[in-house]
PDB file of C-alpha atoms in Angstrom:
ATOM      1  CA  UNK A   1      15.267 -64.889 -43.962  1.00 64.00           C
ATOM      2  CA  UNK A   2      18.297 -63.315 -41.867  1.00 77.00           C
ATOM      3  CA  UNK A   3      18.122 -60.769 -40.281  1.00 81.00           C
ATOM      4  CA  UNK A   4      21.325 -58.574 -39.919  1.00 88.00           C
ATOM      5  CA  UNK A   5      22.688 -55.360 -40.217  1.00 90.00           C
ATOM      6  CA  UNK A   6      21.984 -55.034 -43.919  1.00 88.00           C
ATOM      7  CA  UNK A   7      18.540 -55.408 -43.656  1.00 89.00           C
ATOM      8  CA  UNK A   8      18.516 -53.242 -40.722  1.00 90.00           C
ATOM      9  CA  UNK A   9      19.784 -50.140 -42.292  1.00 94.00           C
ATOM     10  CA  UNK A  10      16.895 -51.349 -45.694  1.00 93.00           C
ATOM     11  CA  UNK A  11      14.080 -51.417 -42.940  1.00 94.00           C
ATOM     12  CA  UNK A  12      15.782 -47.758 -41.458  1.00 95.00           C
ATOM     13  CA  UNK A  13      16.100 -45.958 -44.774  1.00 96.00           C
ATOM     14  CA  UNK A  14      12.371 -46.885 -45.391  1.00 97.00           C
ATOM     15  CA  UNK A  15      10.580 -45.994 -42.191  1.00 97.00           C
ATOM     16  CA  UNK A  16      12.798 -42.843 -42.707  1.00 97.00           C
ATOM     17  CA  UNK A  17      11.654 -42.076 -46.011  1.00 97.00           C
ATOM     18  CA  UNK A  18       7.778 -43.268 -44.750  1.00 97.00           C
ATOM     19  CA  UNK A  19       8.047 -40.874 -42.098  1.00 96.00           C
ATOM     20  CA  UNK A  20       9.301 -37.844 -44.341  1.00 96.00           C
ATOM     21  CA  UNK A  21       6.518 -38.372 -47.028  1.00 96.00           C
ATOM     22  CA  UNK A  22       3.956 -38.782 -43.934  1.00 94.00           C
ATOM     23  CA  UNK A  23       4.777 -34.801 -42.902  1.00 90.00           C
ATOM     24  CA  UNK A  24       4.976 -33.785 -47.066  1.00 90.00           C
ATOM     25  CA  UNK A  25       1.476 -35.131 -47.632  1.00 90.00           C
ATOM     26  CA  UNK A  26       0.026 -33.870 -44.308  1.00 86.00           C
ATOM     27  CA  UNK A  27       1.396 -30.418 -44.623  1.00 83.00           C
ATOM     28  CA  UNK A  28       0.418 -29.811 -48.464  1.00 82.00           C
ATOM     29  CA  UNK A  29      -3.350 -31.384 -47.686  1.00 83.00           C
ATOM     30  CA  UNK A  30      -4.654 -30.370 -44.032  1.00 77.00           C
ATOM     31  CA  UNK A  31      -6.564 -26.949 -44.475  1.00 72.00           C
ATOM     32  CA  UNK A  32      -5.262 -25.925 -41.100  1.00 73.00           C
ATOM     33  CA  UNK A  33      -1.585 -25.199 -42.569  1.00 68.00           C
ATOM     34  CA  UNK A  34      -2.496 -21.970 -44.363  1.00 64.00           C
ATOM     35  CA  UNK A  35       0.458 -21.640 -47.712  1.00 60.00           C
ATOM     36  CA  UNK A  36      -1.015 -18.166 -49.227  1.00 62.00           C
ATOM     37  CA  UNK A  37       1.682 -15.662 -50.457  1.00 58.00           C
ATOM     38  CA  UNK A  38       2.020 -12.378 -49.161  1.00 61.00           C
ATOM     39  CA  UNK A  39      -0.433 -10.692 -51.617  1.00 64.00           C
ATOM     40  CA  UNK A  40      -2.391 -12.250 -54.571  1.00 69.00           C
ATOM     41  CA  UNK A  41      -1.064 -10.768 -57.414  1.00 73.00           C
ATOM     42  CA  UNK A  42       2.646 -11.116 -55.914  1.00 72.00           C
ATOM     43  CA  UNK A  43       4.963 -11.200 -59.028  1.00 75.00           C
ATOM     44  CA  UNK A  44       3.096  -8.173 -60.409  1.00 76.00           C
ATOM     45  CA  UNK A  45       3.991  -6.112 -57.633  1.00 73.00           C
ATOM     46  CA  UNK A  46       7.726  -7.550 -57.601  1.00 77.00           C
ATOM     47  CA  UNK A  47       7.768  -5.650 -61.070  1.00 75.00           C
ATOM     48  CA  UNK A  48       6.970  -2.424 -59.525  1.00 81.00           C
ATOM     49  CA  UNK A  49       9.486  -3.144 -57.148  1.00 84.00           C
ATOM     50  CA  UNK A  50      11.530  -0.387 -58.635  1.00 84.00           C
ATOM     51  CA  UNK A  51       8.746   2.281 -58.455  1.00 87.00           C
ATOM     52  CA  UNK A  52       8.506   2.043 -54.754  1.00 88.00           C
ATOM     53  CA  UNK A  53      11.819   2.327 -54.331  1.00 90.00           C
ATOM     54  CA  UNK A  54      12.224   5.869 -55.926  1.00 90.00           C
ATOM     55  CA  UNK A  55       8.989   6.711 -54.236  1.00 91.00           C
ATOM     56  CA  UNK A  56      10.768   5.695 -50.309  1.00 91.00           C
ATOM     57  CA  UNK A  57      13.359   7.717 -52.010  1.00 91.00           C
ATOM     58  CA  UNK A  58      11.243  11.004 -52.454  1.00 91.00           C
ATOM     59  CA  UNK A  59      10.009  10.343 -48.974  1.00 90.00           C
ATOM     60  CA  UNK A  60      13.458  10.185 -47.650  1.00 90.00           C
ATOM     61  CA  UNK A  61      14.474  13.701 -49.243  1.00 89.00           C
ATOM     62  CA  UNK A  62      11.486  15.235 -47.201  1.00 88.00           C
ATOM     63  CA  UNK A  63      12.563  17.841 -44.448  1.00 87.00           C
ATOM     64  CA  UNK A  64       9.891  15.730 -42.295  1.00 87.00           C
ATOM     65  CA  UNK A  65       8.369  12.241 -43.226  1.00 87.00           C
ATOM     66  CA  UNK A  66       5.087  10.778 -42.310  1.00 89.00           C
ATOM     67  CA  UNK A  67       4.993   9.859 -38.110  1.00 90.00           C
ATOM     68  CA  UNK A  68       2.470   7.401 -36.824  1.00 90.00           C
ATOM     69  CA  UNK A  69       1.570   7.398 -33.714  1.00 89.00           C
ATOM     70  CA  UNK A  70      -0.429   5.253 -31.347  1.00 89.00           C
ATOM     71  CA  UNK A  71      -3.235   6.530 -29.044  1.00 87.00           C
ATOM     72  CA  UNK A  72      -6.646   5.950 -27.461  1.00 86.00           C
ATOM     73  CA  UNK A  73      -8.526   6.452 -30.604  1.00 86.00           C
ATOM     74  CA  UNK A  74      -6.288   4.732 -33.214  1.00 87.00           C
ATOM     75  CA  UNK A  75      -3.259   5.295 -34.925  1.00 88.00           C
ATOM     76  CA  UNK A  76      -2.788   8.678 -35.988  1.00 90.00           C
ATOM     77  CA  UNK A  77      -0.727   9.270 -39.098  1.00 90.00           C
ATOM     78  CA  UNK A  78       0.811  12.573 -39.418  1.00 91.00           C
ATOM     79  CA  UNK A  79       1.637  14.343 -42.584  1.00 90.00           C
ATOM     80  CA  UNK A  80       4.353  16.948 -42.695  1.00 88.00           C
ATOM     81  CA  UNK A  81       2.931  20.573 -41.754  1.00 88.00           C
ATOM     82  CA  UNK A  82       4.785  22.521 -44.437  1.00 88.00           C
ATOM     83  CA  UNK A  83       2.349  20.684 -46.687  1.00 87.00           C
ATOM     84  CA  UNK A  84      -1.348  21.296 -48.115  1.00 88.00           C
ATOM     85  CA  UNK A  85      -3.351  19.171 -46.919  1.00 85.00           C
ATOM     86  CA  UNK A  86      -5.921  19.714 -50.015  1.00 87.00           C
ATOM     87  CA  UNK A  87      -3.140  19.101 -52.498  1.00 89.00           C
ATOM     88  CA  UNK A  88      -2.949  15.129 -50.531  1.00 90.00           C
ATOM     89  CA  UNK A  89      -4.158  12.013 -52.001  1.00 91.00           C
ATOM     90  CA  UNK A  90      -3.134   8.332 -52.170  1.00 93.00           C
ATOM     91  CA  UNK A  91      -3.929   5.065 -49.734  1.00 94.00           C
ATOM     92  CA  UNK A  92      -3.185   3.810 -46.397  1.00 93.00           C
ATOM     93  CA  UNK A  93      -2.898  -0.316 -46.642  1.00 93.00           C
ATOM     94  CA  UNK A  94      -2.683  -2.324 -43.185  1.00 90.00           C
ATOM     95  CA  UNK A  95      -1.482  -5.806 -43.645  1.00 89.00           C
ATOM     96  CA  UNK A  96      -1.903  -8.223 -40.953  1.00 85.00           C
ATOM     97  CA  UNK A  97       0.629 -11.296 -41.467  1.00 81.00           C
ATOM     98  CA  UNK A  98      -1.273 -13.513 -39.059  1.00 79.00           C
ATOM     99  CA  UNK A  99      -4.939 -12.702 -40.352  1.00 76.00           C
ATOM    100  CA  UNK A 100      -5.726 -12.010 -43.957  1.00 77.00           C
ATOM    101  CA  UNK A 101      -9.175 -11.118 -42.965  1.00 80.00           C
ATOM    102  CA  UNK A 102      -8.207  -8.437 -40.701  1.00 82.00           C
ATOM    103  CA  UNK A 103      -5.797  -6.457 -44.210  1.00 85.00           C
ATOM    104  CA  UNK A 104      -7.460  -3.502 -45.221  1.00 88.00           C
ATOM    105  CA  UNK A 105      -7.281  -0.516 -47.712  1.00 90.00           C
ATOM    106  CA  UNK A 106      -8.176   3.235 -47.066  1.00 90.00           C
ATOM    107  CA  UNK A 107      -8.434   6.482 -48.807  1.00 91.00           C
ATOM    108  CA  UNK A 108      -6.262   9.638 -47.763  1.00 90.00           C
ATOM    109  CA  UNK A 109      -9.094  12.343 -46.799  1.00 86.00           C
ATOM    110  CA  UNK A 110      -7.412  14.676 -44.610  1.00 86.00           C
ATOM    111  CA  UNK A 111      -8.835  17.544 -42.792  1.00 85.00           C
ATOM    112  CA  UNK A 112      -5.879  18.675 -40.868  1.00 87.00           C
ATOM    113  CA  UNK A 113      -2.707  17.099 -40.901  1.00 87.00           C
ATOM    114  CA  UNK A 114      -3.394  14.110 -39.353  1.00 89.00           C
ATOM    115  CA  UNK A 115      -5.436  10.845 -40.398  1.00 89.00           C
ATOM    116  CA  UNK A 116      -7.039   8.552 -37.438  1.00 89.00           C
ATOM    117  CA  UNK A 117      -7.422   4.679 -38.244  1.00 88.00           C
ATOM    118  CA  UNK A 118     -10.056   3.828 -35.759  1.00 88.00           C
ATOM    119  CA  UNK A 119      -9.063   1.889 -33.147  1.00 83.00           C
ATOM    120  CA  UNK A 120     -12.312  -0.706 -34.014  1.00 85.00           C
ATOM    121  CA  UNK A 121     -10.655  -1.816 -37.227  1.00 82.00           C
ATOM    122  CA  UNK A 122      -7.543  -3.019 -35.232  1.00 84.00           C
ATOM    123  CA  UNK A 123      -7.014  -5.899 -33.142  1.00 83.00           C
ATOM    124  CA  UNK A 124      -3.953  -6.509 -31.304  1.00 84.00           C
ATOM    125  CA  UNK A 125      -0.220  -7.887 -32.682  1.00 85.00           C
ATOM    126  CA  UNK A 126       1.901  -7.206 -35.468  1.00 88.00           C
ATOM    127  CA  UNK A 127       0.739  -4.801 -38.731  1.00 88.00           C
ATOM    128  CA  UNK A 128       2.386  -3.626 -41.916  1.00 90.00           C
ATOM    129  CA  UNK A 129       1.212  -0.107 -42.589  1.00 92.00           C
ATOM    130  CA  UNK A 130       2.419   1.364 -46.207  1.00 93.00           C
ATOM    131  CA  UNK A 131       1.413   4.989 -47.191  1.00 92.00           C
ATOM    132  CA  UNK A 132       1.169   5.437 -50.933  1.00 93.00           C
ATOM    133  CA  UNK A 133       0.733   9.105 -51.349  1.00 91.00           C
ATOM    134  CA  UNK A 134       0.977  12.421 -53.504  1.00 93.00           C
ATOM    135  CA  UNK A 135       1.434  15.587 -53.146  1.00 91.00           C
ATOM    136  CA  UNK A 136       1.772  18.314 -56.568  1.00 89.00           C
ATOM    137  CA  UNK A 137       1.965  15.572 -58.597  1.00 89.00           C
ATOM    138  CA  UNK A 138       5.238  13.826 -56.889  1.00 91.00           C
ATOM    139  CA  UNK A 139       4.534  10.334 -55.413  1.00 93.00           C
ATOM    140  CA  UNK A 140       5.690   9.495 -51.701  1.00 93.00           C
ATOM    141  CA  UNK A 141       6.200   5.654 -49.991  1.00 93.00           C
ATOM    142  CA  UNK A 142       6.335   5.102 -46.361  1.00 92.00           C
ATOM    143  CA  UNK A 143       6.644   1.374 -45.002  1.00 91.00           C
ATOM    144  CA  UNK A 144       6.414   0.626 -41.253  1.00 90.00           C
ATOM    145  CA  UNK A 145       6.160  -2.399 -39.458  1.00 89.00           C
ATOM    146  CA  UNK A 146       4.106  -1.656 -35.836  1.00 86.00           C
ATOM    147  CA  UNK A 147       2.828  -3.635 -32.729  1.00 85.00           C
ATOM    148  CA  UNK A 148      -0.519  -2.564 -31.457  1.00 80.00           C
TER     149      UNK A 148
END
């Protein structure tokens, strides 16, 4: 057999092609390449997508939204004063994109105006906090993405 350029660009395409399907099969089998979606029951939530959106919007028409801030304790999350804090219900959800261990969910139980996340139940980086809320029977959003 000859061997020219022909053959060449035959023996290329393969070990091309070899080396593609090498990375396809290595990605889709090793454990340690995690491929979860966002949230288990995404495309349920995609059709409430219009829901949240008029409940951002009734947060947006507020005189003052929902401020988090960071201290020694926690995060604090601070609902507006003008507001009863008896008459306040709904969940805070943190979402960790790197660690799905580390999400968690929990109830609005507020005191005063303000609602500590303990600053045990949060480990450094990048969280997605959303505030789904009501007050006198209208329902509020708020989405923000922090670094702690």
């Amino acid at each position: 057999m000859k061997f020219n350029w022909g053959t060449g660009i035959v023996i290329a395409f393969i070990a091309f092609i070899s080396f593609i399907m090498y990375f396809v099969i290595n990605m889709s089998t090793n454990d340690k390449y995690n491929h979860e979606l966002v949230t288990e029951d995404y495309y349920k939530q995609e059709v409430k997508f219009q829901e949240d959106i008029n409940k951002q919007n009734n947060a947006k028409n507020l005189a003052h939204n929902l401020e988090i801030n960071k201290t020694n304790d926690g995060l604090v999350i601070q609902f507006p004063e003008e507001m009863d804090v008896t008459k306040i219900s709904g969940k805070v959800f943190l979402y960790r994109p790197s660690d799905k261990q580390s999400d968690f969910e929990t109830p609005i139980s507020l005191s005063t105006h303000n609602l500590l996340i303990p600053d045990t139940r949060l480990s450094d980086g990048r969280w997605n906090i959303k505030v789904d809320w009501q007050y006198k029977n209208i329902n509020y959003l708020f989405k923000e993405d922090i670094q702690y």
